[in-house]
Amino acid sequence: MKSAALLCLSLAVLSCSSDKKIELFNGQDLDNWNIVVDSEDGEPKDLFYVEDGVMHTLGAPFGYIRTKESYSNYKLHVEWKWTDEPSNSGVLINVQGKEMIFPHCVEAQLMNGKAGDIVLMGKGASIYVKDSIYMVTSEERRYLAIPKFEDSSEKAAGEWNSYDITNLDGTLELYVNGVLQNKGTDMTLTEGNIALQSEGAPLQFRNIYLQPL
C-alpha cells in the first residue's frame, strides 16, 4: 500500500514538472519572437522562417531572433544543425536593454568547434569560472570569451546537436550533447530575453523549450 502511494506521488510530481514546460518555438510560427538585424539592412522577414516544423536562419545578414518574454531561473533546451559548411552562431540568454545587433547578454557559443564557450557581452557582464572572475570592464572592449572545459562534443554538419543550459540564481551550466562544457557562478546577468543568432551560415533550430526552476 505504501509503495503504491509513493508511486502515485512520483507520477503526480512528474506530471506537474511536465506541465511547467514552456515551448518557446511551437514548430508553426514565430509569433512570440522578434527579429533584429543591423539597421542598415532593415528587417527581412525571411532571415528566420519556419518550414516542416523547424526554424531556419539564412545566416546573413547578421542578426538574431529574440523572445518577446523575459525569463529567469530555468533549464533551456535547444537543438541545432548546420545544413552546409558550419560557421558561427550563438544562444543568447539574459538579454538586456534595447534591440542592438550585439546586445548586453551572456552567450552560449555555437561557433563551430567552440560550442560550450561562454561569451560575455557588454560592460558589467561578469561570471566566476574555476575560481577566476571574468568581467567586461568597458564598452570599447565589450566581448570576453571563456573557453569550454573539454574537447569539442559537437556532431558533424547535417546532424542534430543539443544544448542544455541551466540558468539558476547566477549559476550557469552548459551541456553540449550531454557533456558539461562550462560552469560558472555569481553571474551578474540573471534574467532577460532569449535569442538565437544568424551569424554566417544557414542553420536550423528545433525543440526549443525551457523548464522553470
PDB file of C-alpha atoms in Angstrom:
ATOM      1  CA  MET A   1       0.000   0.000   0.000  1.00  0.00           C
ATOM      2  CA  LYS A   2       2.834   2.348   0.933  1.00  0.00           C
ATOM      3  CA  SER A   3       4.665   1.595  -2.342  1.00  0.00           C
ATOM      4  CA  ALA A   4       1.502   2.306  -4.324  1.00  0.00           C
ATOM      5  CA  ALA A   5       1.095   5.672  -2.578  1.00  0.00           C
ATOM      6  CA  LEU A   6       4.711   6.594  -3.297  1.00  0.00           C
ATOM      7  CA  LEU A   7       4.264   5.633  -6.948  1.00  0.00           C
ATOM      8  CA  CYS A   8       1.183   7.848  -7.244  1.00  0.00           C
ATOM      9  CA  LEU A   9       3.059  10.733  -5.618  1.00  0.00           C
ATOM     10  CA  SER A  10       6.001  10.303  -8.014  1.00  0.00           C
ATOM     11  CA  LEU A  11       3.684  10.291 -11.013  1.00  0.00           C
ATOM     12  CA  ALA A  12       1.967  13.431  -9.747  1.00  0.00           C
ATOM     13  CA  VAL A  13       5.324  15.207  -9.358  1.00  0.00           C
ATOM     14  CA  LEU A  14       6.359  14.191 -12.875  1.00  0.00           C
ATOM     15  CA  SER A  15       3.051  15.429 -14.235  1.00  0.00           C
ATOM     16  CA  CYS A  16       3.449  18.797 -12.532  1.00  0.00           C
ATOM     17  CA  SER A  17       7.000  19.143 -13.899  1.00  0.00           C
ATOM     18  CA  SER A  18       5.788  18.344 -17.407  1.00  0.00           C
ATOM     19  CA  ASP A  19       3.024  20.935 -17.138  1.00  0.00           C
ATOM     20  CA  LYS A  20       5.597  23.651 -16.401  1.00  0.00           C
ATOM     21  CA  LYS A  21       7.469  23.142 -19.668  1.00  0.00           C
ATOM     22  CA  ILE A  22       7.333  26.293 -21.793  1.00  0.00           C
ATOM     23  CA  GLU A  23       7.582  25.791 -25.555  1.00  0.00           C
ATOM     24  CA  LEU A  24       9.452  28.800 -26.922  1.00  0.00           C
ATOM     25  CA  PHE A  25       9.056  27.561 -30.504  1.00  0.00           C
ATOM     26  CA  ASN A  26       5.819  25.832 -31.460  1.00  0.00           C
ATOM     27  CA  GLY A  27       7.027  24.467 -34.803  1.00  0.00           C
ATOM     28  CA  GLN A  28       4.419  26.524 -36.685  1.00  0.00           C
ATOM     29  CA  ASP A  29       5.204  30.235 -36.490  1.00  0.00           C
ATOM     30  CA  LEU A  30       7.402  32.893 -34.899  1.00  0.00           C
ATOM     31  CA  ASP A  31       4.638  34.927 -33.261  1.00  0.00           C
ATOM     32  CA  ASN A  32       6.347  35.104 -29.854  1.00  0.00           C
ATOM     33  CA  TRP A  33       9.712  36.241 -31.306  1.00  0.00           C
ATOM     34  CA  ASN A  34      11.134  39.497 -32.683  1.00  0.00           C
ATOM     35  CA  ILE A  35      13.718  39.538 -35.496  1.00  0.00           C
ATOM     36  CA  VAL A  36      16.588  42.009 -35.077  1.00  0.00           C
ATOM     37  CA  VAL A  37      19.128  42.872 -37.802  1.00  0.00           C
ATOM     38  CA  ASP A  38      21.595  45.645 -38.466  1.00  0.00           C
ATOM     39  CA  SER A  39      19.635  48.873 -39.004  1.00  0.00           C
ATOM     40  CA  GLU A  40      21.214  49.343 -42.439  1.00  0.00           C
ATOM     41  CA  ASP A  41      19.775  46.020 -43.605  1.00  0.00           C
ATOM     42  CA  GLY A  42      16.232  46.656 -42.390  1.00  0.00           C
ATOM     43  CA  GLU A  43      14.276  43.682 -41.048  1.00  0.00           C
ATOM     44  CA  PRO A  44      13.964  40.937 -43.682  1.00  0.00           C
ATOM     45  CA  LYS A  45      11.090  38.664 -42.799  1.00  0.00           C
ATOM     46  CA  ASP A  46      12.855  35.640 -44.279  1.00  0.00           C
ATOM     47  CA  LEU A  47      16.018  35.893 -42.158  1.00  0.00           C
ATOM     48  CA  PHE A  48      14.266  33.431 -39.846  1.00  0.00           C
ATOM     49  CA  TYR A  49      11.399  31.302 -41.102  1.00  0.00           C
ATOM     50  CA  VAL A  50       9.573  28.064 -40.294  1.00  0.00           C
ATOM     51  CA  GLU A  51       9.420  25.052 -42.594  1.00  0.00           C
ATOM     52  CA  ASP A  52       8.451  21.442 -41.801  1.00  0.00           C
ATOM     53  CA  GLY A  53       8.287  22.207 -38.071  1.00  0.00           C
ATOM     54  CA  VAL A  54      11.862  23.553 -37.980  1.00  0.00           C
ATOM     55  CA  MET A  55      13.155  27.114 -37.506  1.00  0.00           C
ATOM     56  CA  HIS A  56      15.593  28.120 -40.258  1.00  0.00           C
ATOM     57  CA  THR A  57      18.003  31.029 -40.442  1.00  0.00           C
ATOM     58  CA  LEU A  58      19.865  32.159 -43.555  1.00  0.00           C
ATOM     59  CA  GLY A  59      22.994  33.203 -41.644  1.00  0.00           C
ATOM     60  CA  ALA A  60      23.131  36.583 -43.412  1.00  0.00           C
ATOM     61  CA  PRO A  61      22.721  39.380 -42.669  1.00  0.00           C
ATOM     62  CA  PHE A  62      23.886  39.251 -39.073  1.00  0.00           C
ATOM     63  CA  GLY A  63      21.094  39.411 -36.569  1.00  0.00           C
ATOM     64  CA  TYR A  64      19.088  37.362 -34.135  1.00  0.00           C
ATOM     65  CA  ILE A  65      15.600  36.294 -33.191  1.00  0.00           C
ATOM     66  CA  ARG A  66      14.603  37.276 -29.644  1.00  0.00           C
ATOM     67  CA  THR A  67      11.767  36.120 -27.422  1.00  0.00           C
ATOM     68  CA  LYS A  68       9.194  38.744 -26.569  1.00  0.00           C
ATOM     69  CA  GLU A  69       9.098  37.464 -22.984  1.00  0.00           C
ATOM     70  CA  SER A  70      11.833  37.711 -20.352  1.00  0.00           C
ATOM     71  CA  TYR A  71      12.848  34.675 -18.285  1.00  0.00           C
ATOM     72  CA  SER A  72      14.900  33.778 -15.201  1.00  0.00           C
ATOM     73  CA  ASN A  73      15.761  30.563 -13.339  1.00  0.00           C
ATOM     74  CA  TYR A  74      15.259  27.813 -15.884  1.00  0.00           C
ATOM     75  CA  LYS A  75      16.702  24.917 -17.835  1.00  0.00           C
ATOM     76  CA  LEU A  76      16.747  25.739 -21.535  1.00  0.00           C
ATOM     77  CA  HIS A  77      16.912  23.088 -24.255  1.00  0.00           C
ATOM     78  CA  VAL A  78      17.873  23.974 -27.847  1.00  0.00           C
ATOM     79  CA  GLU A  79      18.699  21.685 -30.760  1.00  0.00           C
ATOM     80  CA  TRP A  80      20.636  22.929 -33.783  1.00  0.00           C
ATOM     81  CA  LYS A  81      22.022  21.607 -37.062  1.00  0.00           C
ATOM     82  CA  TRP A  82      24.305  23.098 -39.700  1.00  0.00           C
ATOM     83  CA  THR A  83      22.858  22.459 -43.160  1.00  0.00           C
ATOM     84  CA  ASP A  84      26.064  23.270 -45.033  1.00  0.00           C
ATOM     85  CA  GLU A  85      29.573  24.351 -44.033  1.00  0.00           C
ATOM     86  CA  PRO A  86      29.484  25.086 -40.262  1.00  0.00           C
ATOM     87  CA  SER A  87      30.138  28.677 -39.269  1.00  0.00           C
ATOM     88  CA  ASN A  88      29.098  30.847 -36.324  1.00  0.00           C
ATOM     89  CA  SER A  89      26.005  31.436 -34.189  1.00  0.00           C
ATOM     90  CA  GLY A  90      25.032  31.533 -30.542  1.00  0.00           C
ATOM     91  CA  VAL A  91      22.303  31.144 -27.958  1.00  0.00           C
ATOM     92  CA  LEU A  92      21.965  34.462 -26.126  1.00  0.00           C
ATOM     93  CA  ILE A  93      20.487  34.421 -22.641  1.00  0.00           C
ATOM     94  CA  ASN A  94      19.597  37.147 -20.156  1.00  0.00           C
ATOM     95  CA  VAL A  95      19.428  39.676 -22.999  1.00  0.00           C
ATOM     96  CA  GLN A  96      19.084  43.202 -21.637  1.00  0.00           C
ATOM     97  CA  GLY A  97      18.071  46.591 -22.971  1.00  0.00           C
ATOM     98  CA  LYS A  98      17.390  47.797 -26.474  1.00  0.00           C
ATOM     99  CA  GLU A  99      17.472  45.641 -29.581  1.00  0.00           C
ATOM    100  CA  MET A 100      21.047  46.291 -30.723  1.00  0.00           C
ATOM    101  CA  ILE A 101      22.861  43.870 -33.031  1.00  0.00           C
ATOM    102  CA  PHE A 102      25.127  42.522 -30.255  1.00  0.00           C
ATOM    103  CA  PRO A 103      23.128  43.150 -27.062  1.00  0.00           C
ATOM    104  CA  HIS A 104      24.091  43.186 -23.399  1.00  0.00           C
ATOM    105  CA  CYS A 105      23.835  39.475 -22.555  1.00  0.00           C
ATOM    106  CA  VAL A 106      25.595  36.160 -21.956  1.00  0.00           C
ATOM    107  CA  GLU A 107      26.196  33.951 -24.981  1.00  0.00           C
ATOM    108  CA  ALA A 108      26.344  30.171 -25.047  1.00  0.00           C
ATOM    109  CA  GLN A 109      28.632  29.923 -28.051  1.00  0.00           C
ATOM    110  CA  LEU A 110      27.636  27.987 -31.170  1.00  0.00           C
ATOM    111  CA  MET A 111      30.669  28.774 -33.326  1.00  0.00           C
ATOM    112  CA  ASN A 112      31.831  25.562 -34.977  1.00  0.00           C
ATOM    113  CA  GLY A 113      34.275  23.794 -32.649  1.00  0.00           C
ATOM    114  CA  LYS A 114      33.581  26.199 -29.779  1.00  0.00           C
ATOM    115  CA  ALA A 115      30.085  25.218 -28.626  1.00  0.00           C
ATOM    116  CA  GLY A 116      30.285  25.376 -24.836  1.00  0.00           C
ATOM    117  CA  ASP A 117      32.347  28.567 -24.646  1.00  0.00           C
ATOM    118  CA  ILE A 118      30.778  31.383 -22.629  1.00  0.00           C
ATOM    119  CA  VAL A 119      30.879  34.865 -24.155  1.00  0.00           C
ATOM    120  CA  LEU A 120      30.106  37.890 -22.001  1.00  0.00           C
ATOM    121  CA  MET A 121      28.750  40.917 -23.894  1.00  0.00           C
ATOM    122  CA  GLY A 122      28.512  44.437 -22.562  1.00  0.00           C
ATOM    123  CA  LYS A 123      30.125  46.428 -19.784  1.00  0.00           C
ATOM    124  CA  GLY A 124      29.480  44.941 -16.341  1.00  0.00           C
ATOM    125  CA  ALA A 125      28.771  41.392 -17.514  1.00  0.00           C
ATOM    126  CA  SER A 126      30.765  39.018 -15.310  1.00  0.00           C
ATOM    127  CA  ILE A 127      30.952  35.445 -14.021  1.00  0.00           C
ATOM    128  CA  TYR A 128      33.216  33.240 -11.875  1.00  0.00           C
ATOM    129  CA  VAL A 129      34.604  30.155 -13.632  1.00  0.00           C
ATOM    130  CA  LYS A 130      37.072  27.794 -11.936  1.00  0.00           C
ATOM    131  CA  ASP A 131      37.894  30.305  -9.171  1.00  0.00           C
ATOM    132  CA  SER A 132      38.620  33.110 -11.659  1.00  0.00           C
ATOM    133  CA  ILE A 133      36.441  36.144 -12.254  1.00  0.00           C
ATOM    134  CA  TYR A 134      35.774  37.240 -15.830  1.00  0.00           C
ATOM    135  CA  MET A 135      34.351  40.716 -16.345  1.00  0.00           C
ATOM    136  CA  VAL A 136      33.756  43.099 -19.243  1.00  0.00           C
ATOM    137  CA  THR A 137      35.043  46.434 -17.967  1.00  0.00           C
ATOM    138  CA  SER A 138      34.372  48.757 -20.916  1.00  0.00           C
ATOM    139  CA  GLU A 139      32.072  49.177 -23.898  1.00  0.00           C
ATOM    140  CA  GLU A 140      35.101  49.627 -26.148  1.00  0.00           C
ATOM    141  CA  ARG A 141      36.120  46.006 -25.458  1.00  0.00           C
ATOM    142  CA  ARG A 142      32.688  44.612 -24.751  1.00  0.00           C
ATOM    143  CA  TYR A 143      33.275  40.924 -25.557  1.00  0.00           C
ATOM    144  CA  LEU A 144      35.007  38.352 -23.366  1.00  0.00           C
ATOM    145  CA  ALA A 145      35.193  34.639 -24.216  1.00  0.00           C
ATOM    146  CA  ILE A 146      35.671  31.886 -21.626  1.00  0.00           C
ATOM    147  CA  PRO A 147      36.818  28.581 -23.191  1.00  0.00           C
ATOM    148  CA  LYS A 148      34.885  25.343 -22.742  1.00  0.00           C
ATOM    149  CA  PHE A 149      36.229  22.653 -20.409  1.00  0.00           C
ATOM    150  CA  GLU A 150      36.522  19.695 -22.789  1.00  0.00           C
ATOM    151  CA  ASP A 151      37.368  18.944 -26.414  1.00  0.00           C
ATOM    152  CA  SER A 152      34.517  19.648 -28.790  1.00  0.00           C
ATOM    153  CA  SER A 153      31.483  17.422 -28.250  1.00  0.00           C
ATOM    154  CA  GLU A 154      29.711  18.709 -31.353  1.00  0.00           C
ATOM    155  CA  LYS A 155      28.437  16.472 -34.136  1.00  0.00           C
ATOM    156  CA  ALA A 156      29.223  16.795 -37.822  1.00  0.00           C
ATOM    157  CA  ALA A 157      27.312  19.132 -40.126  1.00  0.00           C
ATOM    158  CA  GLY A 158      23.951  17.649 -41.043  1.00  0.00           C
ATOM    159  CA  GLU A 159      23.458  16.040 -37.605  1.00  0.00           C
ATOM    160  CA  TRP A 160      21.367  17.439 -34.772  1.00  0.00           C
ATOM    161  CA  ASN A 161      23.127  18.741 -31.652  1.00  0.00           C
ATOM    162  CA  SER A 162      21.629  19.571 -28.265  1.00  0.00           C
ATOM    163  CA  TYR A 163      22.359  22.446 -25.885  1.00  0.00           C
ATOM    164  CA  ASP A 164      21.095  22.155 -22.302  1.00  0.00           C
ATOM    165  CA  ILE A 165      21.587  25.404 -20.431  1.00  0.00           C
ATOM    166  CA  THR A 166      20.844  25.876 -16.726  1.00  0.00           C
ATOM    167  CA  ASN A 167      20.440  29.477 -15.575  1.00  0.00           C
ATOM    168  CA  LEU A 168      19.687  29.495 -11.835  1.00  0.00           C
ATOM    169  CA  ASP A 169      20.325  32.315  -9.353  1.00  0.00           C
ATOM    170  CA  GLY A 170      23.543  33.390 -11.071  1.00  0.00           C
ATOM    171  CA  THR A 171      24.848  29.881 -11.750  1.00  0.00           C
ATOM    172  CA  LEU A 172      25.271  28.884 -15.394  1.00  0.00           C
ATOM    173  CA  GLU A 173      25.855  25.358 -16.756  1.00  0.00           C
ATOM    174  CA  LEU A 174      26.326  24.492 -20.424  1.00  0.00           C
ATOM    175  CA  TYR A 175      25.933  20.918 -21.663  1.00  0.00           C
ATOM    176  CA  VAL A 176      26.646  20.148 -25.328  1.00  0.00           C
ATOM    177  CA  ASN A 177      25.313  16.758 -26.405  1.00  0.00           C
ATOM    178  CA  GLY A 178      25.293  15.673 -22.762  1.00  0.00           C
ATOM    179  CA  VAL A 179      28.854  16.829 -21.985  1.00  0.00           C
ATOM    180  CA  LEU A 180      29.359  19.511 -19.313  1.00  0.00           C
ATOM    181  CA  GLN A 181      31.409  22.066 -21.228  1.00  0.00           C
ATOM    182  CA  ASN A 182      31.228  25.060 -18.905  1.00  0.00           C
ATOM    183  CA  LYS A 183      30.029  26.145 -15.494  1.00  0.00           C
ATOM    184  CA  GLY A 184      30.152  29.479 -13.727  1.00  0.00           C
ATOM    185  CA  THR A 185      28.717  31.176 -10.659  1.00  0.00           C
ATOM    186  CA  ASP A 186      27.908  34.688  -9.443  1.00  0.00           C
ATOM    187  CA  MET A 187      26.839  35.758 -12.936  1.00  0.00           C
ATOM    188  CA  THR A 188      25.776  39.401 -12.904  1.00  0.00           C
ATOM    189  CA  LEU A 189      23.123  38.996 -15.635  1.00  0.00           C
ATOM    190  CA  THR A 190      20.473  36.640 -14.292  1.00  0.00           C
ATOM    191  CA  GLU A 191      17.321  37.360 -16.294  1.00  0.00           C
ATOM    192  CA  GLY A 192      16.203  38.634 -19.678  1.00  0.00           C
ATOM    193  CA  ASN A 193      15.175  37.568 -23.149  1.00  0.00           C
ATOM    194  CA  ILE A 194      16.491  34.534 -25.014  1.00  0.00           C
ATOM    195  CA  ALA A 195      17.817  34.908 -28.563  1.00  0.00           C
ATOM    196  CA  LEU A 196      19.265  32.797 -31.380  1.00  0.00           C
ATOM    197  CA  GLN A 197      21.806  34.312 -33.747  1.00  0.00           C
ATOM    198  CA  SER A 198      22.124  34.493 -37.505  1.00  0.00           C
ATOM    199  CA  GLU A 199      25.854  34.922 -37.951  1.00  0.00           C
ATOM    200  CA  GLY A 200      27.428  33.458 -41.048  1.00  0.00           C
ATOM    201  CA  ALA A 201      25.789  30.312 -42.461  1.00  0.00           C
ATOM    202  CA  PRO A 202      22.421  28.569 -42.827  1.00  0.00           C
ATOM    203  CA  LEU A 203      21.338  26.874 -39.621  1.00  0.00           C
ATOM    204  CA  GLN A 204      18.293  25.054 -38.290  1.00  0.00           C
ATOM    205  CA  PHE A 205      16.783  25.015 -34.786  1.00  0.00           C
ATOM    206  CA  ARG A 206      14.116  22.787 -33.234  1.00  0.00           C
ATOM    207  CA  ASN A 207      12.803  21.630 -29.827  1.00  0.00           C
ATOM    208  CA  ILE A 208      13.342  24.965 -28.119  1.00  0.00           C
ATOM    209  CA  TYR A 209      11.806  24.916 -24.672  1.00  0.00           C
ATOM    210  CA  LEU A 210      12.552  25.763 -21.066  1.00  0.00           C
ATOM    211  CA  GLN A 211      11.700  24.281 -17.708  1.00  0.00           C
ATOM    212  CA  PRO A 212      11.208  26.890 -14.943  1.00  0.00           C
ATOM    213  CA  LEU A 213      13.213  26.183 -11.763  1.00  0.00           C
TER     214      LEU A 213
END
